[in-house]
Amino acid sequence: MVQASPLLLVLFLALGAHGLAVKKCSLTGRWVNDLGSNMTITTVNGNGAFAGSYHTAVTATSNEIKLSPLQGSMQKSPNQKGQPTFGFTVNWSFSDSITVFTGQCFVDEYGKEVLKTMWLLRSRVENIKNDWKATRVGTNVFTRLQALE
């Protein structure tokens, strides 16, 4: 049996640990969700604020779907460990509704970035008696289309 010297063991562990570095998840770029909607996040500033656009593939209205602006914020705490939590609002350009999303950016076991989100969509109603039907809730999973440079 061959015995490894302590120096070789340390060198092996140091080189091996480098390959185990955790990939960080970046919100910036183009994303598509499980319903075919497209989202682009252009930049995330130093405070975690970001903006972009959202083109939904689905709607409950008969209006023509239009590209809609989004604004959000990403948690900048050091405890995020490269997989940050975030939230953003889409102000729909073609309806009297607004949607808030909250979620987390993950890197899966294959090294692919995934956004797991939950949302609340608030539609305008005519009066307070119809408030009960004004809010919808759902989930979406986004995968990266292309990173912005």
Coordinates of N, CA, C and O in Angstrom, one line a residue:
M1 N 0.8 -1.2 0.0 CA 0.0 0.0 0.0 C 0.9 1.2 0.0 O 1.8 1.3 0.7
V2 N 0.5 2.2 -0.8 CA 1.3 3.4 -1.0 C 0.8 4.4 0.0 O -0.4 4.6 0.2
Q3 N 1.7 5.1 0.7 CA 1.3 6.1 1.7 C 1.5 7.5 1.1 O 2.5 7.8 0.5
A4 N 0.5 8.3 1.2 CA 0.6 9.7 0.7 C 1.3 10.6 1.7 O 1.0 10.5 2.9
S5 N 2.1 11.4 1.2 CA 2.7 12.4 2.1 C 1.7 13.4 2.5 O 0.8 13.7 1.8
P6 N 1.9 14.0 3.7 CA 1.0 15.1 4.1 C 0.9 16.2 3.1 O -0.2 16.8 2.9
L7 N 2.0 16.6 2.5 CA 2.0 17.7 1.5 C 1.1 17.3 0.3 O 0.4 18.2 -0.2
L8 N 1.2 16.1 -0.2 CA 0.4 15.7 -1.4 C -1.1 15.7 -1.0 O -2.0 16.1 -1.7
L9 N -1.4 15.3 0.3 CA -2.8 15.3 0.7 C -3.3 16.7 0.8 O -4.5 16.9 0.3
V10 N -2.6 17.6 1.3 CA -3.0 19.0 1.4 C -3.2 19.6 0.0 O -4.2 20.3 -0.3
L11 N -2.3 19.3 -0.9 CA -2.4 19.8 -2.2 C -3.6 19.3 -2.9 O -4.3 20.0 -3.6
F12 N -3.9 18.0 -2.8 CA -5.0 17.4 -3.4 C -6.3 18.0 -2.8 O -7.2 18.3 -3.6
L13 N -6.4 18.2 -1.5 CA -7.6 18.8 -0.9 C -7.8 20.2 -1.4 O -8.9 20.7 -1.7
A14 N -6.7 21.0 -1.5 CA -6.8 22.4 -2.0 C -7.3 22.5 -3.4 O -8.1 23.3 -3.7
L15 N -6.8 21.6 -4.3 CA -7.2 21.6 -5.7 C -8.6 21.1 -5.8 O -9.4 21.6 -6.6
G16 N -9.0 20.1 -5.0 CA -10.3 19.5 -5.1 C -11.3 20.5 -4.6 O -12.4 20.6 -5.1
A17 N -11.0 21.2 -3.6 CA -12.0 22.2 -3.0 C -12.3 23.3 -4.0 O -13.4 23.9 -4.0
H18 N -11.3 23.7 -4.8 CA -11.5 24.7 -5.8 C -12.6 24.3 -6.8 O -13.4 25.1 -7.2
G19 N -12.6 23.1 -7.1 CA -13.7 22.6 -8.1 C -15.0 22.5 -7.4 O -16.0 22.3 -8.1
L20 N -15.1 22.6 -6.1 CA -16.4 22.5 -5.4 C -17.0 23.9 -5.1 O -18.0 23.9 -4.4
A21 N -16.4 24.9 -5.7 CA -17.0 26.3 -5.4 C -18.4 26.4 -5.9 O -18.8 25.9 -6.9
V22 N -19.2 27.0 -5.0 CA -20.7 27.2 -5.3 C -20.9 28.3 -6.4 O -20.4 29.4 -6.3
K23 N -21.6 27.9 -7.4 CA -21.9 28.9 -8.5 C -22.9 29.9 -7.9 O -23.9 29.5 -7.3
K24 N -22.7 31.2 -8.2 CA -23.7 32.2 -7.7 C -24.8 32.4 -8.8 O -24.5 32.3 -10.0
C25 N -26.0 32.6 -8.3 CA -27.1 32.9 -9.2 C -27.3 34.4 -9.4 O -27.3 35.1 -8.4
S26 N -27.3 34.8 -10.6 CA -27.5 36.2 -11.0 C -28.9 36.4 -11.6 O -29.3 35.7 -12.5
L27 N -29.5 37.5 -11.1 CA -30.9 37.8 -11.7 C -30.8 38.4 -13.1 O -31.8 38.3 -13.8
T28 N -29.7 39.1 -13.4 CA -29.6 39.8 -14.6 C -29.7 38.9 -15.8 O -29.0 37.8 -15.8
G29 N -30.5 39.2 -16.8 CA -30.6 38.4 -18.0 C -32.0 38.2 -18.5 O -32.9 38.9 -18.0
R30 N -32.1 37.3 -19.4 CA -33.5 36.9 -20.0 C -33.9 35.6 -19.4 O -33.2 34.6 -19.4
W31 N -35.2 35.5 -19.0 CA -35.8 34.4 -18.4 C -37.1 34.0 -19.1 O -37.8 34.9 -19.6
V32 N -37.4 32.7 -19.0 CA -38.7 32.2 -19.5 C -39.3 31.4 -18.4 O -38.6 30.6 -17.7
N33 N -40.7 31.5 -18.2 CA -41.3 30.7 -17.2 C -42.0 29.5 -17.7 O -42.1 29.3 -19.0
D34 N -42.6 28.7 -16.9 CA -43.3 27.5 -17.2 C -44.5 27.7 -18.1 O -45.0 26.7 -18.7
L35 N -45.0 28.9 -18.2 CA -46.2 29.2 -19.0 C -45.7 29.9 -20.3 O -46.6 30.2 -21.2
G36 N -44.4 30.1 -20.5 CA -43.9 30.7 -21.8 C -43.8 32.2 -21.7 O -43.5 32.9 -22.7
S37 N -44.0 32.8 -20.5 CA -43.8 34.3 -20.4 C -42.3 34.6 -20.3 O -41.5 33.8 -19.8
N38 N -42.0 35.8 -20.9 CA -40.6 36.2 -20.9 C -40.3 37.4 -20.1 O -41.2 38.3 -20.1
M39 N -39.2 37.4 -19.4 CA -38.8 38.5 -18.5 C -37.4 38.8 -18.7 O -36.6 37.9 -18.9
T40 N -37.1 40.1 -18.7 CA -35.7 40.6 -18.9 C -35.4 41.5 -17.7 O -36.2 42.4 -17.4
I41 N -34.3 41.2 -17.0 CA -33.8 42.0 -15.9 C -32.5 42.6 -16.4 O -31.6 41.9 -16.7
T42 N -32.5 44.0 -16.6 CA -31.3 44.6 -17.2 C -30.1 44.8 -16.3 O -29.0 44.4 -16.7
T43 N -30.3 45.3 -15.1 CA -29.2 45.5 -14.2 C -29.7 45.4 -12.8 O -30.9 45.7 -12.5
V44 N -28.8 45.0 -11.9 CA -29.1 45.1 -10.4 C -28.0 46.0 -9.9 O -26.8 45.8 -10.0
N45 N -28.5 47.1 -9.2 CA -27.5 48.1 -8.7 C -26.9 47.6 -7.4 O -27.3 46.6 -6.8
G46 N -26.0 48.4 -6.8 CA -25.3 48.1 -5.6 C -26.2 47.9 -4.4 O -25.8 47.2 -3.4
N47 N -27.4 48.5 -4.4 CA -28.3 48.4 -3.3 C -29.3 47.2 -3.5 O -30.2 47.0 -2.7
G48 N -29.2 46.5 -4.7 CA -30.1 45.4 -5.0 C -31.3 45.8 -5.8 O -32.1 44.9 -6.1
A49 N -31.5 47.1 -6.1 CA -32.6 47.5 -6.9 C -32.4 47.1 -8.4 O -31.3 47.1 -8.9
F50 N -33.5 46.7 -9.0 CA -33.4 46.3 -10.4 C -34.7 46.7 -11.2 O -35.7 47.0 -10.6
A51 N -34.6 46.7 -12.5 CA -35.7 47.0 -13.4 C -35.6 46.1 -14.6 O -34.6 45.5 -14.8
G52 N -36.7 46.1 -15.3 CA -36.7 45.3 -16.6 C -38.1 45.3 -17.2 O -38.9 46.3 -17.0
S53 N -38.4 44.3 -17.9 CA -39.6 44.2 -18.6 C -40.2 42.8 -18.6 O -39.4 41.8 -18.4
Y54 N -41.5 42.7 -18.8 CA -42.2 41.4 -18.7 C -43.1 41.3 -19.8 O -43.9 42.2 -20.0
H55 N -43.1 40.2 -20.5 CA -44.0 39.9 -21.6 C -44.8 38.6 -21.3 O -44.2 37.5 -21.5
T56 N -46.0 38.8 -20.8 CA -46.7 37.6 -20.4 C -47.3 36.8 -21.6 O -47.6 37.4 -22.6
A57 N -47.4 35.5 -21.4 CA -47.9 34.6 -22.4 C -49.4 34.3 -22.1 O -50.1 33.8 -23.0
V58 N -49.9 34.7 -20.9 CA -51.3 34.4 -20.5 C -51.9 35.7 -20.0 O -51.3 36.6 -19.4
T59 N -53.2 35.8 -20.1 CA -54.0 36.9 -19.6 C -55.4 36.4 -19.4 O -55.9 35.6 -20.1
A60 N -56.1 37.1 -18.4 CA -57.5 36.8 -18.2 C -58.4 37.9 -18.9 O -59.6 37.8 -18.8
T61 N -57.8 38.8 -19.6 CA -58.5 39.9 -20.3 C -58.6 39.6 -21.8 O -57.8 38.7 -22.3
S62 N -59.4 40.3 -22.5 CA -59.5 40.2 -23.9 C -58.6 41.2 -24.6 O -58.5 41.3 -25.8
N63 N -57.9 42.0 -23.8 CA -57.0 43.1 -24.3 C -55.7 42.5 -24.9 O -55.3 41.4 -24.6
E64 N -55.2 43.2 -25.9 CA -53.9 42.8 -26.5 C -52.8 42.8 -25.5 O -52.6 43.8 -24.8
I65 N -52.0 41.7 -25.4 CA -50.9 41.7 -24.5 C -49.8 42.6 -24.9 O -49.5 42.6 -26.1
K66 N -49.3 43.4 -24.0 CA -48.2 44.4 -24.3 C -47.1 44.2 -23.3 O -47.3 43.7 -22.2
L67 N -45.9 44.5 -23.7 CA -44.7 44.5 -22.9 C -44.9 45.4 -21.7 O -45.4 46.5 -21.9
S68 N -44.7 44.9 -20.5 CA -44.9 45.7 -19.3 C -43.7 45.9 -18.4 O -42.8 45.0 -18.4
P69 N -43.6 47.0 -17.8 CA -42.4 47.3 -16.9 C -42.4 46.5 -15.6 O -43.5 46.3 -15.1
L70 N -41.2 46.2 -15.1 CA -41.1 45.6 -13.8 C -40.0 46.4 -13.0 O -39.1 46.9 -13.6
Q71 N -40.2 46.4 -11.7 CA -39.2 47.0 -10.8 C -39.1 46.1 -9.6 O -40.2 45.6 -9.1
G72 N -37.9 45.9 -9.1 CA -37.8 45.0 -7.9 C -36.6 45.3 -7.1 O -35.8 46.3 -7.3
S73 N -36.4 44.4 -6.1 CA -35.3 44.5 -5.2 C -34.8 43.1 -4.8 O -35.6 42.2 -4.6
M74 N -33.5 43.0 -4.7 CA -32.8 41.7 -4.3 C -32.2 41.9 -3.0 O -31.6 43.0 -2.7
Q75 N -32.3 40.9 -2.1 CA -31.7 41.0 -0.8 C -30.2 40.9 -0.9 O -29.7 40.1 -1.7
K76 N -29.5 41.8 -0.3 CA -28.0 41.9 -0.4 C -27.3 41.4 0.8 O -26.1 41.6 1.0
S77 N -28.0 40.8 1.7 CA -27.4 40.3 3.0 C -26.3 39.2 2.6 O -26.5 38.4 1.7
P78 N -25.2 39.2 3.4 CA -24.2 38.2 3.2 C -24.7 36.8 3.5 O -24.1 35.8 3.0
N79 N -25.8 36.6 4.1 CA -26.4 35.3 4.4 C -27.0 34.7 3.2 O -27.5 33.5 3.2
Q80 N -27.1 35.4 2.1 CA -27.8 34.9 0.9 C -26.9 33.8 0.2 O -27.5 33.0 -0.6
K81 N -25.6 33.8 0.4 CA -24.7 32.7 -0.1 C -24.9 32.4 -1.6 O -24.9 31.3 -2.0
G82 N -25.0 33.5 -2.4 CA -25.1 33.3 -3.9 C -26.4 32.9 -4.4 O -26.5 32.6 -5.6
Q83 N -27.4 32.7 -3.6 CA -28.7 32.3 -4.0 C -29.7 33.2 -3.4 O -30.5 32.9 -2.5
P84 N -29.8 34.5 -3.9 CA -30.5 35.5 -3.3 C -32.1 35.4 -3.3 O -32.6 34.9 -4.3
T85 N -32.7 36.0 -2.4 CA -34.2 36.2 -2.4 C -34.4 37.6 -3.0 O -33.6 38.4 -3.0
F86 N -35.6 37.7 -3.6 CA -35.9 38.9 -4.4 C -37.4 39.1 -4.4 O -38.2 38.2 -4.1
G87 N -37.8 40.3 -4.9 CA -39.2 40.6 -5.1 C -39.3 41.6 -6.2 O -38.4 42.4 -6.4
F88 N -40.4 41.5 -7.0 CA -40.6 42.6 -8.0 C -42.1 42.7 -8.3 O -42.9 41.9 -8.1
T89 N -42.4 43.9 -8.9 CA -43.8 44.2 -9.2 C -43.8 44.5 -10.8 O -43.0 45.1 -11.3
V90 N -44.9 43.9 -11.4 CA -45.2 44.2 -12.8 C -46.4 45.0 -12.9 O -47.5 44.6 -12.4
N91 N -46.3 46.2 -13.5 CA -47.4 47.1 -13.7 C -47.9 46.8 -15.1 O -47.3 47.3 -16.0
W92 N -49.0 46.0 -15.2 CA -49.4 45.6 -16.6 C -49.8 46.8 -17.4 O -50.7 47.6 -17.0
S93 N -49.3 46.9 -18.6 CA -49.5 48.0 -19.5 C -50.8 47.9 -20.3 O -51.3 48.8 -20.9
F94 N -51.5 46.7 -20.2 CA -52.7 46.5 -21.0 C -53.9 46.1 -20.2 O -55.0 45.8 -20.7
S95 N -53.8 46.3 -18.8 CA -55.0 46.0 -18.0 C -54.9 46.8 -16.7 O -54.0 47.5 -16.5
D96 N -56.0 46.7 -15.9 CA -56.1 47.4 -14.7 C -55.6 46.6 -13.5 O -56.2 46.5 -12.4
S97 N -54.5 45.8 -13.8 CA -54.0 44.9 -12.8 C -52.5 45.1 -12.5 O -51.8 45.8 -13.2
I98 N -52.1 44.6 -11.4 CA -50.7 44.7 -11.0 C -50.3 43.3 -10.3 O -51.2 42.7 -9.6
T99 N -49.1 42.9 -10.5 CA -48.7 41.6 -9.9 C -47.4 41.8 -9.2 O -46.5 42.5 -9.6
V100 N -47.4 41.2 -8.0 CA -46.1 41.2 -7.2 C -45.6 39.7 -7.1 O -46.4 38.8 -6.9
F101 N -44.3 39.6 -7.4 CA -43.7 38.3 -7.3 C -42.6 38.3 -6.2 O -42.0 39.3 -5.9
T102 N -42.5 37.2 -5.5 CA -41.4 37.0 -4.6 C -40.8 35.6 -4.8 O -41.5 34.7 -5.2
G103 N -39.5 35.5 -4.6 CA -38.9 34.3 -4.9 C -37.4 34.2 -4.5 O -36.9 35.1 -3.8
Q104 N -36.8 33.1 -5.0 CA -35.3 32.9 -4.7 C -34.7 32.4 -6.0 O -35.3 31.6 -6.7
C105 N -33.5 32.9 -6.2 CA -32.6 32.5 -7.3 C -31.8 31.3 -6.9 O -31.0 31.4 -5.9
F106 N -31.9 30.1 -7.5 CA -31.2 28.9 -7.2 C -30.3 28.5 -8.3 O -30.5 28.8 -9.5
V107 N -29.2 27.8 -8.0 CA -28.4 27.0 -8.9 C -28.7 25.6 -8.6 O -28.5 25.1 -7.5
D108 N -29.3 24.9 -9.7 CA -29.6 23.5 -9.4 C -28.4 22.5 -9.5 O -27.3 23.0 -9.7
E109 N -28.7 21.2 -9.3 CA -27.6 20.2 -9.3 C -26.8 20.1 -10.6 O -25.7 19.6 -10.6
Y110 N -27.4 20.7 -11.7 CA -26.7 20.6 -13.0 C -26.0 22.0 -13.3 O -25.5 22.2 -14.4
G111 N -26.0 22.9 -12.3 CA -25.4 24.2 -12.5 C -26.2 25.2 -13.2 O -25.8 26.3 -13.6
K112 N -27.5 24.9 -13.5 CA -28.4 25.8 -14.1 C -29.1 26.7 -13.1 O -29.5 26.3 -12.1
E113 N -29.3 28.0 -13.5 CA -30.0 28.9 -12.7 C -31.5 28.8 -12.8 O -32.0 28.7 -13.9
V114 N -32.2 28.9 -11.7 CA -33.6 28.7 -11.7 C -34.2 29.8 -10.7 O -33.7 29.9 -9.6
L115 N -35.3 30.4 -11.1 CA -36.0 31.3 -10.2 C -37.3 30.7 -9.8 O -38.1 30.4 -10.7
K116 N -37.4 30.4 -8.5 CA -38.7 29.8 -8.0 C -39.5 31.0 -7.4 O -39.0 31.7 -6.5
T117 N -40.7 31.2 -7.9 CA -41.4 32.4 -7.5 C -42.9 32.0 -7.1 O -43.4 31.0 -7.5
M118 N -43.4 32.9 -6.3 CA -44.9 32.9 -6.0 C -45.4 34.3 -6.2 O -44.6 35.3 -6.1
W119 N -46.6 34.4 -6.7 CA -47.1 35.8 -7.1 C -48.6 36.0 -6.6 O -49.3 35.0 -6.4
L120 N -48.9 37.3 -6.5 CA -50.2 37.7 -6.2 C -50.6 38.7 -7.3 O -49.9 39.7 -7.6
L121 N -51.7 38.5 -8.0 CA -52.2 39.4 -9.1 C -53.4 40.0 -8.5 O -54.4 39.4 -8.1
R122 N -53.4 41.4 -8.5 CA -54.6 42.1 -8.0 C -55.2 42.8 -9.2 O -54.6 43.6 -9.9
S123 N -56.5 42.5 -9.4 CA -57.3 43.1 -10.5 C -58.2 44.2 -9.9 O -58.7 44.0 -8.8
R124 N -58.5 45.2 -10.7 CA -59.4 46.2 -10.2 C -60.8 45.6 -10.3 O -61.2 44.9 -11.2
V125 N -61.6 45.9 -9.3 CA -63.1 45.5 -9.2 C -63.9 46.8 -9.1 O -63.4 47.8 -8.6
E126 N -65.1 46.7 -9.4 CA -66.0 47.9 -9.4 C -66.4 48.4 -8.0 O -66.6 49.6 -7.8
N127 N -66.5 47.5 -7.0 CA -66.8 48.0 -5.7 C -66.3 47.0 -4.6 O -65.8 45.9 -5.0
I128 N -66.4 47.4 -3.4 CA -65.8 46.6 -2.3 C -66.5 45.2 -2.1 O -65.9 44.2 -1.7
K129 N -67.8 45.1 -2.6 CA -68.5 43.8 -2.5 C -67.8 42.8 -3.4 O -68.0 41.6 -3.1
N130 N -67.1 43.2 -4.4 CA -66.4 42.3 -5.3 C -64.9 42.1 -4.9 O -64.2 41.4 -5.7
D131 N -64.5 42.6 -3.8 CA -63.1 42.5 -3.4 C -62.7 41.0 -3.3 O -61.6 40.7 -3.5
W132 N -63.6 40.1 -2.9 CA -63.3 38.7 -2.7 C -62.7 38.0 -3.9 O -62.0 37.1 -3.8
K133 N -63.0 38.6 -5.1 CA -62.5 37.9 -6.4 C -61.4 38.7 -7.1 O -61.0 38.4 -8.2
A134 N -60.8 39.7 -6.4 CA -59.9 40.6 -7.0 C -58.4 40.1 -7.0 O -57.6 40.6 -7.7
T135 N -58.1 39.1 -6.1 CA -56.7 38.7 -6.0 C -56.6 37.2 -6.3 O -57.3 36.4 -5.8
R136 N -55.6 37.0 -7.2 CA -55.2 35.6 -7.6 C -53.8 35.3 -7.1 O -53.0 36.2 -6.9
V137 N -53.6 34.0 -6.8 CA -52.2 33.6 -6.3 C -51.7 32.5 -7.2 O -52.5 31.7 -7.7
G138 N -50.4 32.4 -7.4 CA -49.9 31.3 -8.2 C -48.4 31.2 -8.0 O -47.8 31.9 -7.2
T139 N -47.8 30.3 -8.7 CA -46.4 30.0 -8.7 C -45.9 30.0 -10.1 O -46.6 29.6 -11.0
N140 N -44.6 30.3 -10.3 CA -43.9 30.2 -11.6 C -42.5 29.8 -11.3 O -41.9 30.2 -10.4
V141 N -41.9 29.0 -12.3 CA -40.5 28.6 -12.3 C -39.9 29.2 -13.6 O -40.4 29.0 -14.7
F142 N -38.9 30.0 -13.4 CA -38.2 30.7 -14.5 C -36.9 30.0 -14.8 O -36.1 29.7 -13.8
T143 N -36.5 29.8 -16.0 CA -35.2 29.3 -16.4 C -34.5 30.3 -17.3 O -35.2 31.1 -18.0
R144 N -33.2 30.3 -17.3 CA -32.5 31.4 -18.0 C -32.5 31.1 -19.5 O -32.3 30.0 -20.0
L145 N -32.8 32.2 -20.3 CA -32.7 32.1 -21.7 C -31.3 32.5 -22.2 O -30.7 31.8 -23.0
Q146 N -30.8 33.7 -21.7 CA -29.6 34.2 -22.1 C -29.1 35.3 -21.1 O -29.9 36.1 -20.7
A147 N -27.9 35.2 -20.8 CA -27.3 36.2 -19.9 C -27.0 37.5 -20.6 O -26.6 37.5 -21.8
L148 N -27.3 38.7 -20.0 CA -27.0 40.0 -20.6 C -25.5 40.3 -20.3 O -25.0 40.0 -19.3
E149 N -24.9 40.9 -21.2 CA -23.5 41.3 -21.0 C -23.3 42.8 -20.8 O -24.1 43.6 -21.1

